[in-house]
Coordinates of C-alpha atoms in Angstrom, one line a residue:
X1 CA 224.7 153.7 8.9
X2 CA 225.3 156.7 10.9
X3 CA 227.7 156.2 14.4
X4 CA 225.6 155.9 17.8
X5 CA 225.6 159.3 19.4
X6 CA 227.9 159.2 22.9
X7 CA 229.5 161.7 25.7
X8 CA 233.1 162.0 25.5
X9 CA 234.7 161.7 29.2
X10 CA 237.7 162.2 30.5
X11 CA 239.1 161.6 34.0
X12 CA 243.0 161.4 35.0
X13 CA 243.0 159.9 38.5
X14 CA 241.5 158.1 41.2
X15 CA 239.5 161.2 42.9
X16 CA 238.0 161.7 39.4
X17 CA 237.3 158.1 39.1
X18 CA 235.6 158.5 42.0
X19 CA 233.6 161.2 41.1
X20 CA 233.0 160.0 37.7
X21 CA 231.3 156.9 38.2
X22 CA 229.0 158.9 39.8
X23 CA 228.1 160.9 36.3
X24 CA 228.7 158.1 34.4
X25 CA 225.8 156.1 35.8
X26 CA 223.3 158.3 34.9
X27 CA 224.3 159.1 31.6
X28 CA 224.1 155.4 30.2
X29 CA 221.0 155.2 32.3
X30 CA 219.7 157.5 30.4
X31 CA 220.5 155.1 27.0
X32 CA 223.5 157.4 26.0
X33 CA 226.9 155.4 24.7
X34 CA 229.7 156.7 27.2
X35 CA 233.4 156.8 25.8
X36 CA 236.5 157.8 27.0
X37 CA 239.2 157.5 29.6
X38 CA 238.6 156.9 33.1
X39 CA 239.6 154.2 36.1
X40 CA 238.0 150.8 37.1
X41 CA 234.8 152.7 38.7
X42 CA 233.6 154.5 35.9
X43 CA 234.2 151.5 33.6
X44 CA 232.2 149.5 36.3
X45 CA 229.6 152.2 35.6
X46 CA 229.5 151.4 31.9
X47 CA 231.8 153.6 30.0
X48 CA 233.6 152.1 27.2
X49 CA 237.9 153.1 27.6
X50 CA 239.6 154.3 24.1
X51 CA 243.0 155.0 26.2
X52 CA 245.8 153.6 29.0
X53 CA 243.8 155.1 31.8
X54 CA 247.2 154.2 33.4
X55 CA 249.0 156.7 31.8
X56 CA 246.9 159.6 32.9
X57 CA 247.6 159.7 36.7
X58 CA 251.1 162.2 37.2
X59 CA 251.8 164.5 39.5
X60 CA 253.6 167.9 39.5
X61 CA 255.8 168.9 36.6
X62 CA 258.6 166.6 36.6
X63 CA 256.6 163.4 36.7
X64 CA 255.1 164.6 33.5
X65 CA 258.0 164.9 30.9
X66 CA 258.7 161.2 31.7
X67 CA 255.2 160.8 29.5
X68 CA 255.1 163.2 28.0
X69 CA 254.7 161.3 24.1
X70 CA 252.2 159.0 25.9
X71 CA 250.0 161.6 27.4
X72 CA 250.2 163.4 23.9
X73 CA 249.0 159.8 21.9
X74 CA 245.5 160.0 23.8
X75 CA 245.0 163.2 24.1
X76 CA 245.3 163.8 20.1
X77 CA 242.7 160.4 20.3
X78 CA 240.4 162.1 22.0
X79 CA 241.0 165.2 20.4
X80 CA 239.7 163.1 17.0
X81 CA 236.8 161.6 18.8
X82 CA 235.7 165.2 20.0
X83 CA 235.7 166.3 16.3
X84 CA 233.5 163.4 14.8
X85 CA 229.7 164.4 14.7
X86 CA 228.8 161.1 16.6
X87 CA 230.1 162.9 19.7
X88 CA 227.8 164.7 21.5
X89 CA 229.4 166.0 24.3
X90 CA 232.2 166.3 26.5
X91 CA 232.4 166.1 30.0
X92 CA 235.5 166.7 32.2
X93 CA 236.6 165.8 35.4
X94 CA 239.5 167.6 37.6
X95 CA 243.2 166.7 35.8
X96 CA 243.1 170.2 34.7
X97 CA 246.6 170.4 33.0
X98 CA 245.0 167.8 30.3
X99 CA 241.0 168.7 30.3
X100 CA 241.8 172.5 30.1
X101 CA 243.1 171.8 26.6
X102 CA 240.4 169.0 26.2
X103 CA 237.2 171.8 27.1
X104 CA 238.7 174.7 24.9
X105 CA 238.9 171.9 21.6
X106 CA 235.3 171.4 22.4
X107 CA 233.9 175.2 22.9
X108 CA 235.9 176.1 19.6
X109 CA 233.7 172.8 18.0
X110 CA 230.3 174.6 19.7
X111 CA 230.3 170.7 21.6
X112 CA 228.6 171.3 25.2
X113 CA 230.9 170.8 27.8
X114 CA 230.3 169.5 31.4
X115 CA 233.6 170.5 33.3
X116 CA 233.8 169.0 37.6
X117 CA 236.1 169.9 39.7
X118 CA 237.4 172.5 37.5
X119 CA 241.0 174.0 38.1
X120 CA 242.0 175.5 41.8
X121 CA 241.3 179.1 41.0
X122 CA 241.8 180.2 44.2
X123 CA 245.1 178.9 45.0
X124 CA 247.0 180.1 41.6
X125 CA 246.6 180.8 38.2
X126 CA 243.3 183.0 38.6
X127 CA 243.3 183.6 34.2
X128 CA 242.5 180.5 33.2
X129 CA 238.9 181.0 34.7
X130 CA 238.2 183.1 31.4
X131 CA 239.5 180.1 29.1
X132 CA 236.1 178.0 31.1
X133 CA 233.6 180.5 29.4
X134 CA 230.7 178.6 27.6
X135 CA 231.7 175.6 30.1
X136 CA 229.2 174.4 32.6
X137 CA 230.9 174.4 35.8
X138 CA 230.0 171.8 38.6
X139 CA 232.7 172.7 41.8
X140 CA 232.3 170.5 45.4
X141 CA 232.9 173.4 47.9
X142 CA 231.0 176.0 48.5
X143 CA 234.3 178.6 48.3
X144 CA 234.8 177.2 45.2
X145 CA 231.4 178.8 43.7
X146 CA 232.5 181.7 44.5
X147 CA 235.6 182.5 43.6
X148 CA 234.4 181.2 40.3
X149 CA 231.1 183.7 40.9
X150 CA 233.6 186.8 41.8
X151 CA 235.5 186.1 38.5
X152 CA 232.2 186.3 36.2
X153 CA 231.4 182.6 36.0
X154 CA 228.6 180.8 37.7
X155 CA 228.9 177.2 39.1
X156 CA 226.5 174.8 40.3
X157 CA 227.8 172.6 43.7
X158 CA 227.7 169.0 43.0
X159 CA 226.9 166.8 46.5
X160 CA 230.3 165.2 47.6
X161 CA 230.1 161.6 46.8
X162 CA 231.7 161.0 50.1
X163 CA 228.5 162.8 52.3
X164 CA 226.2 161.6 49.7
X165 CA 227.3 157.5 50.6
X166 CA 227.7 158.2 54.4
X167 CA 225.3 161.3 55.5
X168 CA 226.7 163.0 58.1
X169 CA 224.5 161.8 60.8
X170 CA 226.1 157.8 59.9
X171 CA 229.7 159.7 60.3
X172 CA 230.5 161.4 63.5
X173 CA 228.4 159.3 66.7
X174 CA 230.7 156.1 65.3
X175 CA 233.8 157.3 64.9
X176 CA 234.8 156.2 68.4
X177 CA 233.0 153.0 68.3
X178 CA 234.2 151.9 65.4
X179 CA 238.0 152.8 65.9
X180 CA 239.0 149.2 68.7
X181 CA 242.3 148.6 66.8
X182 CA 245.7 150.4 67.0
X183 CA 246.4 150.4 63.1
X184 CA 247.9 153.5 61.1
X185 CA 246.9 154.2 58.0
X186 CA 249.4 154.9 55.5
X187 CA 248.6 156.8 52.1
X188 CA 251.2 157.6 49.6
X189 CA 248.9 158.9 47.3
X190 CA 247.0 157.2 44.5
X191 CA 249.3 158.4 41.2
X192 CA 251.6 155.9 40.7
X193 CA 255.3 158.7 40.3
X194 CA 253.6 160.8 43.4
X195 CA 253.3 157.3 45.6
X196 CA 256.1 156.0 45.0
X197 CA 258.5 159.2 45.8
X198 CA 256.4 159.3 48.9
X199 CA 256.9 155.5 50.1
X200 CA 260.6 155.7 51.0
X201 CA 260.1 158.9 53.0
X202 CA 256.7 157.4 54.2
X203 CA 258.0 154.0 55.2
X204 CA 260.9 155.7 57.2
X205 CA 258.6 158.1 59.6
X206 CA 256.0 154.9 60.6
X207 CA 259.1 152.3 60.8
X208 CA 260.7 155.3 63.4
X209 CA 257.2 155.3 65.3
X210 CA 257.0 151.6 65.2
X211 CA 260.2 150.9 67.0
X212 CA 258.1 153.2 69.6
X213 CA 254.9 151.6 69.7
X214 CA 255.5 147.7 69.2
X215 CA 252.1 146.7 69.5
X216 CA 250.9 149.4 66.3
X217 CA 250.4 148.2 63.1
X218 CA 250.3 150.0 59.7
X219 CA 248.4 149.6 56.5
X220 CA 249.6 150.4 53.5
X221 CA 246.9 151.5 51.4
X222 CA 246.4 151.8 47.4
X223 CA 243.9 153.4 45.7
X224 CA 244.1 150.5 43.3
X225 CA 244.7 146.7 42.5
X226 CA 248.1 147.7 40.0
X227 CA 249.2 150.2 42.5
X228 CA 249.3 147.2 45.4
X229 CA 251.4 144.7 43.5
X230 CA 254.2 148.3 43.1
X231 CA 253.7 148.9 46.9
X232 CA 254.7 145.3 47.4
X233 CA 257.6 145.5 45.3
X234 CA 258.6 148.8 46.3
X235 CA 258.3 148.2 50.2
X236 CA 259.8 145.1 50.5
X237 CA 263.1 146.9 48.9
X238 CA 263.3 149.2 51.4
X239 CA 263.5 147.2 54.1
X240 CA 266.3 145.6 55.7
X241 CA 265.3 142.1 55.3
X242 CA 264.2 142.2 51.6
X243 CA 260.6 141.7 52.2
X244 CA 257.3 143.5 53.7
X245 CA 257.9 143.5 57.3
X246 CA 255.7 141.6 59.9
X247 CA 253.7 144.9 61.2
X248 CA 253.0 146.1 57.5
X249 CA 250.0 144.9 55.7
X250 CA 249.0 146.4 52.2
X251 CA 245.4 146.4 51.1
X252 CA 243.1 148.4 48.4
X253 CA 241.1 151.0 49.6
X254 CA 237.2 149.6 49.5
X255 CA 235.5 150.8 46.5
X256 CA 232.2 152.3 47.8
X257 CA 232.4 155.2 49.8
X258 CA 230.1 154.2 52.7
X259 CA 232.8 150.8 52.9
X260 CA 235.9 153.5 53.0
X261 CA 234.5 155.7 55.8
X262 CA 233.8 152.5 58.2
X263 CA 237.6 150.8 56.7
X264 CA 239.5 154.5 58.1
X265 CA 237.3 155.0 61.0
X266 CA 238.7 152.0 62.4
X267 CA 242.0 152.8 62.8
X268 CA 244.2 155.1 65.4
X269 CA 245.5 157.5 63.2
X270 CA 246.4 158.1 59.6
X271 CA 249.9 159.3 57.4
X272 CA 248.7 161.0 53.9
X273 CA 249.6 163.1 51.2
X274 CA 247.9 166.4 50.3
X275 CA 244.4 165.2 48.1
X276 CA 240.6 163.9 48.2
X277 CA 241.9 161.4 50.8
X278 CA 242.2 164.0 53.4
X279 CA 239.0 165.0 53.3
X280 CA 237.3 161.5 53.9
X281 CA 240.2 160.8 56.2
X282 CA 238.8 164.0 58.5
X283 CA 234.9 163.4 57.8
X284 CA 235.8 159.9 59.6
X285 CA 237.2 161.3 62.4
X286 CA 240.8 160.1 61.9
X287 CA 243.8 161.6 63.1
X288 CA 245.7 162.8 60.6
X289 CA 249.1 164.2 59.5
X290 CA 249.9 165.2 55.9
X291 CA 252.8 165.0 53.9
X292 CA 254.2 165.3 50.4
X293 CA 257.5 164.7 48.5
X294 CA 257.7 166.8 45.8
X295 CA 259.6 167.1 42.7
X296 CA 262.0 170.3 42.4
X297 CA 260.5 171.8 40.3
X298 CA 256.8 171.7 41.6
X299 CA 258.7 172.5 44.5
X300 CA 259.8 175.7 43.6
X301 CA 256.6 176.7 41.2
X302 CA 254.6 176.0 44.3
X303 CA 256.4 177.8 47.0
X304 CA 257.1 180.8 44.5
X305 CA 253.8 181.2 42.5
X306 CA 250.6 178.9 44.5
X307 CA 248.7 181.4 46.7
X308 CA 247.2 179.3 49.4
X309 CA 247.6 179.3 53.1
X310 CA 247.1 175.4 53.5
X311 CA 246.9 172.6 50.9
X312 CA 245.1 169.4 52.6
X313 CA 241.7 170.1 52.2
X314 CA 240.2 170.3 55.4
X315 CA 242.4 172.6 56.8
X316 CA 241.2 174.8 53.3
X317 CA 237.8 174.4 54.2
X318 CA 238.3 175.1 57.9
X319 CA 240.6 177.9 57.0
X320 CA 243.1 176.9 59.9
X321 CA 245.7 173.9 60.2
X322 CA 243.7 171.5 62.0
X323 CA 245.8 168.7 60.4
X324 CA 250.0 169.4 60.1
X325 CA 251.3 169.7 56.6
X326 CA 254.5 168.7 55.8
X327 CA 256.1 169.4 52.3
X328 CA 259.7 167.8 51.3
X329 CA 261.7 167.6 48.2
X330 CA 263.3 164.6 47.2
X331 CA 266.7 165.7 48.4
X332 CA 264.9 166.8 51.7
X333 CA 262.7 164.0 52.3
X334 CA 266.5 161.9 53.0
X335 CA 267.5 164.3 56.2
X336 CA 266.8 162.2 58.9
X337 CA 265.9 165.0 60.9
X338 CA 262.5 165.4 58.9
X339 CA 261.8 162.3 59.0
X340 CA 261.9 162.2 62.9
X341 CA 259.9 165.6 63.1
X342 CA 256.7 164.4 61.2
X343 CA 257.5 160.6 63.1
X344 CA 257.0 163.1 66.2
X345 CA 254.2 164.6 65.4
X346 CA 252.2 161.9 64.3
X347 CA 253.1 159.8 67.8
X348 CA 251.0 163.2 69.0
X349 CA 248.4 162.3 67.1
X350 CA 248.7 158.7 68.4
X351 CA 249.0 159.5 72.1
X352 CA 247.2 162.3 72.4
X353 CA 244.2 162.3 69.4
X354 CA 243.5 166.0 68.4
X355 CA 239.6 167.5 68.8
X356 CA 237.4 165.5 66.3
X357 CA 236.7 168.3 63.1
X358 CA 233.6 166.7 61.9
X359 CA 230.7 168.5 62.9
X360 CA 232.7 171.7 62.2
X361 CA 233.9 170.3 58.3
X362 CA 229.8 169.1 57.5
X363 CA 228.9 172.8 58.3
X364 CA 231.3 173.8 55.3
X365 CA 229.3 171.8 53.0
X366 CA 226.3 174.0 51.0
X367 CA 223.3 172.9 49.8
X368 CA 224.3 170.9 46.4
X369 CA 223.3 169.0 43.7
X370 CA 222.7 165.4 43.0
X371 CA 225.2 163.9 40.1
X372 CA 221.8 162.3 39.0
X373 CA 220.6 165.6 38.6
X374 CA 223.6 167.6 37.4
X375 CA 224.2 164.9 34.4
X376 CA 220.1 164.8 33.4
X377 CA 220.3 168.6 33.4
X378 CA 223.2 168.7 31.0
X379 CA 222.0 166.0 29.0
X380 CA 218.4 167.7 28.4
X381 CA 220.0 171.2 28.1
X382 CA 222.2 170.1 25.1
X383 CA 219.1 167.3 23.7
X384 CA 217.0 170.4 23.9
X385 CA 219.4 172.9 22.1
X386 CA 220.3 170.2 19.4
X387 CA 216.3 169.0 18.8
X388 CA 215.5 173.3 18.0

């Protein structure tokens, strides 16, 4: 009895989670078997895991050697399943230091590949555009498109799962209503090595504003359930009293997208590393300042060799710093004096909220297509091409 037919997928952290369920969906709708590795949304969606999703979500160079053996164990898994004839199809999302490997496998098999959110082009390492030919390329920003135009590859725009759930009528005229509280939001960042060199530095800058402003709270938030229980653990170490302190609550960011954009328009002001957060941070009108601790070595690579003016997305689609950056190493990140400059700047934010970017981010967003429509396009393209 020959194997059911099925699309490979792969997606190594929460943003392409998020993004995934959204192809996911339409794919089993469509009665195709879905394999492969991706988080809690696109299993919700109906794909079937064959690896420690878990494993997948690093950041920067030095986080990676630490799993290195792990990270090899599914990729050579998935490698196999790309190779049997059952497999129909690959599609990749973001994580481009694993799915670049993943997408040349399966254009050297003649297997169609769906890549979205392919690599950042534009801010470094323009040559491994050329290693994407034969891919179909679905980007989410308009500048994206065409960078990826200018270096002889065409892209479609895929609609941002965040405007597609909100609209951006249901986004600007509430962000004031909606916001009666005086919480921060605090975002370490959803990989589980990235937030957790953040916290420390993260929980010293709101703890400094805090002894300022009493009556603010903070939320702690994690992109996941298994990311909470660490925050927990992690927090209540670094305080003084050995346990989460009084003013600090820790949740799990909602699911759905429209549930996120009311959850952050309700608070004051937010503290978050560089990623997709930013973005739906800014689109619900929040005050925002954005920090990162890095490794060294990412560090340095970045600094020496990443050709980009700004790295939290808005300010890259606005193409001015709207929202601060801050970048740290680890070593840095313990100077008090750092800590007391981005405290400082996000009691500005507090005190004195910063013109709302939101009609001025929609207009960056170009007419795009529907995941619905992107995934039945790629499914009848390669049905089509297999049937002749």
């Amino acid at each position: 009895m020959q194997a059911r037919p099925f699309v490979l997928f792969c997606a190594g952290e929460d943003s392409g989670d998020v993004l995934g369920e959204t192809l996911v969906r339409p794919a089993v709708e469509s009665g195709m078997n879905v394999l492969g590795v991706g988080g809690p949304r696109m299993q919700r969606a109906g794909l079937v895991p064959v690896g420690d999703y878990e494993t997948l979500p690093v950041s920067g160079f030095g986080d990676v050697l630490p799993r290195v053996f792990r990270l090899k164990k599914i990729f050579s898994h998935l490698e196999s399943l790309l190779r049997e004839d059952s497999c129909v199809a690959l599609v990749c999302i973001d994580y481009p230091g694993f799915n670049m490997k993943l997408c040349r496998r399966a254009l050297a098999l003649k297997k169609p590949v769906l890549y979205v959110a392919p690599p950042q082009v534009w801010a470094w390492k323009k040559h491994r555009a050329r290693r994407l030919r034969g891919a179909k390329l679905a980007v989410l920003f308009n500048f994206e498109r065409r960078v990826y135009e200018s270096l002889g590859l065409g892209a479609e725009i895929l609609e941002h799962p965040f405007l597609q759930a909100v609209g951006a009528r249901a986004i600007g005229p509430k962000v004031r209503e909606t916001r009666p509280n005086q919480d921060v939001v605090v975002l370490p960042g959803s990989r589980e090595s990235q937030a957790l060199r953040n916290l420390p530095f993260f929980m010293e800058v709101v703890s400094r504003v805090h002894a300022l402003h009493p009556e603010r709270n903070f939320v702690l938030v994690a992109s996941r359930e298994s990311l909470k229980t660490q925050f927990e653990c992690a927090a209540a170490k670094l305080s003084p009293a050995g346990s989460v302190p009084a003013w600090l609550r820790i949740d799990v960011a909602p699911q759905e997208a429209r549930e996120r954009a009311t959850f952050y328009a309700r608070h004051a002001a937010a503290l978050c590393m560089p990623g997709s957060a930013t973005l739906e941070l800014a689109l619900s009108g929040v005050p925002l300042v954005v920090a990162d601790v890095l490794d060294p070595l990412t560090y340095f690579i970045g600094k020496h060799f990443v050709k980009t003016d700004y790295f939290a997305l808005p300010n890259v689609l606005l193409g001015r710093s709207a929202y601060p950056e801050f970048f740290f190493t680890r070593g840095a990140s313990r100077k008090k004096d750092n800590a007391e400059r981005v405290a400082e700047t996000l009691r500005k934010a507090l005190e004195n909220p910063p013109r709302s970017t939101v009609a001025d981010l929609v207009k960056t967003f170009a007419a795009s297509t529907s995941a619905e429509s992107l995934m039945t396009e790629f499914l009848c393209e390669f049905v089509e091409r297999d049937t002749h």
